[in-house]
PDB file of C-alpha atoms and ligand atoms in Angstrom:
ATOM      1  CA  MET A   1     -50.525  39.345-112.886  1.00 47.00           C
ATOM      2  CA  THR A   2     -48.748  42.576-113.776  1.00 46.00           C
ATOM      3  CA  ARG A   3     -50.460  45.931-113.535  1.00 45.00           C
ATOM      4  CA  LEU A   4     -50.662  46.079-117.328  1.00 42.00           C
ATOM      5  CA  GLU A   5     -52.224  42.614-117.485  1.00 48.00           C
ATOM      6  CA  PHE A   6     -54.722  43.654-114.830  1.00 41.00           C
ATOM      7  CA  LEU A   7     -55.668  46.800-116.737  1.00 40.00           C
ATOM      8  CA  LYS A   8     -56.084  44.798-119.920  1.00 46.00           C
ATOM      9  CA  SER A   9     -58.342  42.373-118.067  1.00 45.00           C
ATOM     10  CA  LEU A  10     -60.701  45.272-117.294  1.00 44.00           C
ATOM     11  CA  ASP A  11     -61.499  45.441-121.027  1.00 50.00           C
ATOM     12  CA  LEU A  12     -61.331  49.217-121.068  1.00 44.00           C
ATOM     13  CA  SER A  13     -61.781  51.062-124.346  1.00 43.00           C
ATOM     14  CA  GLY A  14     -58.589  52.121-126.082  1.00 42.00           C
ATOM     15  CA  ALA A  15     -58.920  55.735-124.951  1.00 40.00           C
ATOM     16  CA  ALA A  16     -59.714  54.780-121.359  1.00 41.00           C
ATOM     17  CA  LEU A  17     -56.826  52.344-121.226  1.00 38.00           C
ATOM     18  CA  PHE A  18     -54.472  54.948-122.657  1.00 38.00           C
ATOM     19  CA  SER A  19     -55.658  57.458-120.063  1.00 40.00           C
ATOM     20  CA  VAL A  20     -54.965  55.051-117.212  1.00 38.00           C
ATOM     21  CA  LEU A  21     -51.585  54.060-118.589  1.00 39.00           C
ATOM     22  CA  ALA A  22     -50.624  57.685-119.221  1.00 38.00           C
ATOM     23  CA  THR A  23     -50.944  58.394-115.517  1.00 38.00           C
ATOM     24  CA  CYS A  24     -48.412  55.724-114.658  1.00 36.00           C
ATOM     25  CA  THR A  25     -44.841  56.710-114.168  1.00 38.00           C
ATOM     26  CA  LEU A  26     -42.211  54.524-115.712  1.00 38.00           C
ATOM     27  CA  GLU A  27     -41.051  53.374-112.310  1.00 36.00           C
ATOM     28  CA  SER A  28     -44.447  52.557-110.856  1.00 38.00           C
ATOM     29  CA  CYS A  29     -45.484  50.549-113.894  1.00 37.00           C
ATOM     30  CA  SER A  30     -42.189  48.875-114.555  1.00 35.00           C
ATOM     31  CA  SER A  31     -42.066  45.147-114.180  1.00 36.00           C
ATOM     32  CA  LYS A  32     -38.474  45.634-113.043  1.00 35.00           C
ATOM     33  CA  GLY A  33     -39.488  47.676-110.036  1.00 34.00           C
ATOM     34  CA  SER A  34     -38.832  44.909-107.556  1.00 36.00           C
ATOM     35  CA  ASP A  35     -35.338  44.474-108.923  1.00 38.00           C
ATOM     36  CA  THR A  36     -34.285  48.044-108.310  1.00 36.00           C
ATOM     37  CA  PRO A  37     -32.829  48.288-104.846  1.00 39.00           C
ATOM     38  CA  THR A  38     -32.786  51.610-103.052  1.00 38.00           C
ATOM     39  CA  PRO A  39     -30.420  52.480-100.243  1.00 38.00           C
ATOM     40  CA  ASN A  40     -31.624  51.360 -96.818  1.00 40.00           C
ATOM     41  CA  ASN A  41     -34.765  49.861 -98.288  1.00 39.00           C
ATOM     42  CA  PRO A  42     -33.688  47.245-100.775  1.00 43.00           C
ATOM     43  CA  SER A  43     -35.991  44.979-102.634  1.00 40.00           C
ATOM     44  CA  GLY A  44     -33.769  42.602-104.521  1.00 41.00           C
ATOM     45  CA  GLY A  45     -36.760  40.428-105.307  1.00 43.00           C
ATOM     46  CA  SER A  46     -35.982  37.498-107.509  1.00 45.00           C
ATOM     47  CA  SER A  47     -33.176  39.185-109.391  1.00 59.00           C
ATOM     48  CA  THR A  48     -29.996  37.153-109.559  1.00 72.00           C
ATOM     49  CA  ALA A  49     -27.884  39.915-111.086  1.00 83.00           C
ATOM     50  CA  GLY A  50     -24.555  40.610-109.479  1.00 88.00           C
ATOM     51  CA  PHE A  51     -24.111  37.505-107.393  1.00 93.00           C
ATOM     52  CA  THR A  52     -23.479  33.797-107.678  1.00 94.00           C
ATOM     53  CA  GLY A  53     -24.320  30.971-105.335  1.00 95.00           C
ATOM     54  CA  THR A  54     -27.218  30.118-103.058  1.00 94.00           C
ATOM     55  CA  ALA A  55     -29.121  32.943-101.378  1.00 95.00           C
ATOM     56  CA  THR A  56     -32.202  30.996-100.305  1.00 94.00           C
ATOM     57  CA  GLY A  57     -32.899  27.996 -98.120  1.00 94.00           C
ATOM     58  CA  ASN A  58     -30.724  26.334 -95.532  1.00 92.00           C
ATOM     59  CA  ASN A  59     -27.393  26.379 -97.356  1.00 94.00           C
ATOM     60  CA  ILE A  60     -26.797  30.093 -97.795  1.00 96.00           C
ATOM     61  CA  ASP A  61     -23.459  30.671 -99.508  1.00 96.00           C
ATOM     62  CA  PHE A  62     -23.122  33.286-102.215  1.00 96.00           C
ATOM     63  CA  THR A  63     -20.623  35.788-103.529  1.00 97.00           C
ATOM     64  CA  ILE A  64     -21.496  39.362-104.455  1.00 96.00           C
ATOM     65  CA  ASP A  65     -19.592  41.225-107.158  1.00 95.00           C
ATOM     66  CA  LEU A  66     -19.476  44.729-105.710  1.00 95.00           C
ATOM     67  CA  THR A  67     -18.459  46.181-109.094  1.00 95.00           C
ATOM     68  CA  ASN A  68     -21.680  44.950-110.719  1.00 95.00           C
ATOM     69  CA  SER A  69     -24.144  47.792-111.283  1.00 94.00           C
ATOM     70  CA  ALA A  70     -26.902  45.637-109.786  1.00 94.00           C
ATOM     71  CA  ASN A  71     -25.112  46.087-106.480  1.00 96.00           C
ATOM     72  CA  SER A  72     -24.776  49.862-106.659  1.00 95.00           C
ATOM     73  CA  SER A  73     -26.770  50.156-103.438  1.00 96.00           C
ATOM     74  CA  LEU A  74     -23.843  48.476-101.679  1.00 96.00           C
ATOM     75  CA  ALA A  75     -21.248  50.846-103.151  1.00 94.00           C
ATOM     76  CA  SER A  76     -21.687  53.356-100.353  1.00 95.00           C
ATOM     77  CA  VAL A  77     -21.589  52.953 -96.596  1.00 97.00           C
ATOM     78  CA  GLY A  78     -25.154  52.762 -95.352  1.00 98.00           C
ATOM     79  CA  GLY A  79     -26.503  50.948 -98.387  1.00 98.00           C
ATOM     80  CA  ALA A  80     -28.141  47.557 -98.439  1.00 98.00           C
ATOM     81  CA  ARG A  81     -29.628  45.007-100.793  1.00 97.00           C
ATOM     82  CA  VAL A  82     -31.707  41.862-100.500  1.00 96.00           C
ATOM     83  CA  PHE A  83     -30.368  38.654-102.046  1.00 96.00           C
ATOM     84  CA  GLY A  84     -32.900  35.872-101.871  1.00 95.00           C
ATOM     85  CA  ASP A  85     -33.601  35.301 -98.175  1.00 96.00           C
ATOM     86  CA  VAL A  86     -30.779  37.552 -96.991  1.00 97.00           C
ATOM     87  CA  ILE A  87     -30.342  41.293 -96.523  1.00 98.00           C
ATOM     88  CA  VAL A  88     -26.767  42.540 -96.815  1.00 98.00           C
ATOM     89  CA  ALA A  89     -25.807  45.962 -95.473  1.00 98.00           C
ATOM     90  CA  ARG A  90     -22.603  47.954 -95.824  1.00 98.00           C
ATOM     91  CA  THR A  91     -21.779  49.176 -92.331  1.00 98.00           C
ATOM     92  CA  GLY A  92     -18.381  50.668 -93.120  1.00 97.00           C
ATOM     93  CA  ALA A  93     -15.790  51.127 -95.839  1.00 95.00           C
ATOM     94  CA  ASN A  94     -14.797  47.475 -95.634  1.00 95.00           C
ATOM     95  CA  THR A  95     -17.383  46.015 -93.322  1.00 97.00           C
ATOM     96  CA  PHE A  96     -20.685  44.337 -94.114  1.00 98.00           C
ATOM     97  CA  VAL A  97     -23.352  42.493 -92.171  1.00 98.00           C
ATOM     98  CA  ALA A  98     -25.841  39.948 -93.442  1.00 98.00           C
ATOM     99  CA  VAL A  99     -28.956  38.628 -91.733  1.00 98.00           C
ATOM    100  CA  SER A 100     -32.109  36.834 -92.782  1.00 98.00           C
ATOM    101  CA  LYS A 101     -34.454  39.374 -94.361  1.00 98.00           C
ATOM    102  CA  ALA A 102     -37.744  38.061 -92.948  1.00 98.00           C
ATOM    103  CA  CYS A 103     -38.888  39.545 -89.661  1.00 98.00           C
ATOM    104  CA  THR A 104     -39.396  36.723 -87.206  1.00 98.00           C
ATOM    105  CA  HIS A 105     -42.758  38.165 -86.167  1.00 98.00           C
ATOM    106  CA  GLN A 106     -44.719  37.797 -89.404  1.00 98.00           C
ATOM    107  CA  GLY A 107     -42.144  37.680 -92.163  1.00 98.00           C
ATOM    108  CA  THR A 108     -42.013  41.243 -93.452  1.00 98.00           C
ATOM    109  CA  THR A 109     -38.713  42.188 -95.063  1.00 98.00           C
ATOM    110  CA  VAL A 110     -36.677  44.277 -92.673  1.00 98.00           C
ATOM    111  CA  GLU A 111     -34.903  47.507 -93.611  1.00 98.00           C
ATOM    112  CA  TYR A 112     -31.365  48.511 -92.771  1.00 98.00           C
ATOM    113  CA  ARG A 113     -31.144  51.811 -90.892  1.00 98.00           C
ATOM    114  CA  HIS A 114     -27.548  52.886 -90.955  1.00 98.00           C
ATOM    115  CA  ALA A 115     -27.896  55.988 -88.798  1.00 97.00           C
ATOM    116  CA  GLN A 116     -29.529  53.958 -86.040  1.00 97.00           C
ATOM    117  CA  GLY A 117     -27.299  50.937 -86.556  1.00 97.00           C
ATOM    118  CA  HIS A 118     -30.076  48.403 -86.730  1.00 98.00           C
ATOM    119  CA  PHE A 119     -32.605  46.553 -88.871  1.00 98.00           C
ATOM    120  CA  PHE A 120     -36.185  47.780 -88.688  1.00 98.00           C
ATOM    121  CA  CYS A 121     -39.402  46.003 -89.573  1.00 98.00           C
ATOM    122  CA  PRO A 122     -41.868  48.468 -91.097  1.00 98.00           C
ATOM    123  CA  ASN A 123     -44.843  46.232 -90.379  1.00 98.00           C
ATOM    124  CA  HIS A 124     -45.138  46.371 -86.589  1.00 98.00           C
ATOM    125  CA  GLY A 125     -41.926  48.118 -85.625  1.00 98.00           C
ATOM    126  CA  SER A 126     -39.664  45.336 -84.431  1.00 98.00           C
ATOM    127  CA  ILE A 127     -36.007  46.295 -84.270  1.00 98.00           C
ATOM    128  CA  PHE A 128     -33.038  43.946 -84.610  1.00 98.00           C
ATOM    129  CA  GLY A 129     -29.376  44.527 -83.918  1.00 98.00           C
ATOM    130  CA  LEU A 130     -26.729  44.119 -86.587  1.00 98.00           C
ATOM    131  CA  ASN A 131     -26.146  40.597 -85.262  1.00 97.00           C
ATOM    132  CA  GLY A 132     -29.853  39.841 -85.656  1.00 98.00           C
ATOM    133  CA  SER A 133     -30.709  40.039 -81.967  1.00 98.00           C
ATOM    134  CA  VAL A 134     -34.108  41.375 -80.961  1.00 98.00           C
ATOM    135  CA  ILE A 135     -33.951  44.938 -79.647  1.00 98.00           C
ATOM    136  CA  ARG A 136     -37.667  45.718 -79.718  1.00 98.00           C
ATOM    137  CA  ASP A 137     -40.700  43.471 -79.938  1.00 97.00           C
ATOM    138  CA  PRO A 138     -43.214  42.284 -81.043  1.00 98.00           C
ATOM    139  CA  ALA A 139     -40.657  39.910 -82.604  1.00 98.00           C
ATOM    140  CA  THR A 140     -39.229  37.578 -79.983  1.00 98.00           C
ATOM    141  CA  GLN A 141     -36.811  35.519 -82.083  1.00 98.00           C
ATOM    142  CA  PRO A 142     -33.590  36.863 -83.623  1.00 98.00           C
ATOM    143  CA  LEU A 143     -32.839  37.138 -87.303  1.00 98.00           C
ATOM    144  CA  LYS A 144     -30.304  34.576 -88.484  1.00 98.00           C
ATOM    145  CA  ALA A 145     -26.888  36.185 -88.878  1.00 98.00           C
ATOM    146  CA  PHE A 146     -24.496  35.159 -91.646  1.00 98.00           C
ATOM    147  CA  SER A 147     -20.751  35.489 -91.952  1.00 98.00           C
ATOM    148  CA  THR A 148     -19.210  37.838 -94.498  1.00 98.00           C
ATOM    149  CA  THR A 149     -15.733  37.869 -96.001  1.00 98.00           C
ATOM    150  CA  LEU A 150     -14.494  40.641 -98.290  1.00 97.00           C
ATOM    151  CA  ASN A 151     -11.867  39.665-100.849  1.00 96.00           C
ATOM    152  CA  GLY A 152     -11.148  42.554-103.173  1.00 95.00           C
ATOM    153  CA  ASN A 153     -14.460  43.446-104.755  1.00 95.00           C
ATOM    154  CA  ASN A 154     -16.047  40.113-103.941  1.00 96.00           C
ATOM    155  CA  LEU A 155     -18.086  39.713-100.793  1.00 97.00           C
ATOM    156  CA  ARG A 156     -18.895  36.197 -99.699  1.00 98.00           C
ATOM    157  CA  VAL A 157     -21.950  35.642 -97.496  1.00 97.00           C
ATOM    158  CA  PHE A 158     -22.306  32.264 -95.877  1.00 97.00           C
ATOM    159  CA  ALA A 159     -23.849  30.408 -92.971  1.00 95.00           C
TER     160      ALA A 159
HETATM  161  S1  FES B   1     -43.875  41.461 -89.135  1.00 52.79           S
HETATM  162 FE1  FES B   1     -42.158  42.504 -88.320  1.00 52.79          FE
HETATM  163  S2  FES B   1     -42.882  43.349 -86.481  1.00 52.79           S
HETATM  164 FE2  FES B   1     -44.599  42.247 -87.241  1.00 52.79          FE
END
């Protein structure tokens, strides 16, 4: 249920509903919010814009078009974006890393922290290296690391 659907379900009067909606910013009420990645804290959600292939399950193999505006968060070093089950981070001008996005402790999506050179779980503070290895608990199992190959503006991520 979207926020708008929820508000409608409250059966507020027209004026009350307008008042509530007027306090919403476009971003906070947008149904596209989960598709708008931000640097270092991507939330690619279910969007399939800007890549082709399989980004979920056991046969991860997809190609990212770095020129696609959906991938603008990967245009600069330090940026990252989630694709399905995978978080991809740009670690350098021509270098990328890709690991499974779900923290092995309780599944929270990890964040890429470029300055620290690691992935961080905001839930309980686990830290993972760029190769997915556990640096700080409570997680005890590594993130799955994927291979990356850059060919022009196309980045392939695969198991
Ligand atoms: S879910 Fe990541 S540290 Fe608990």
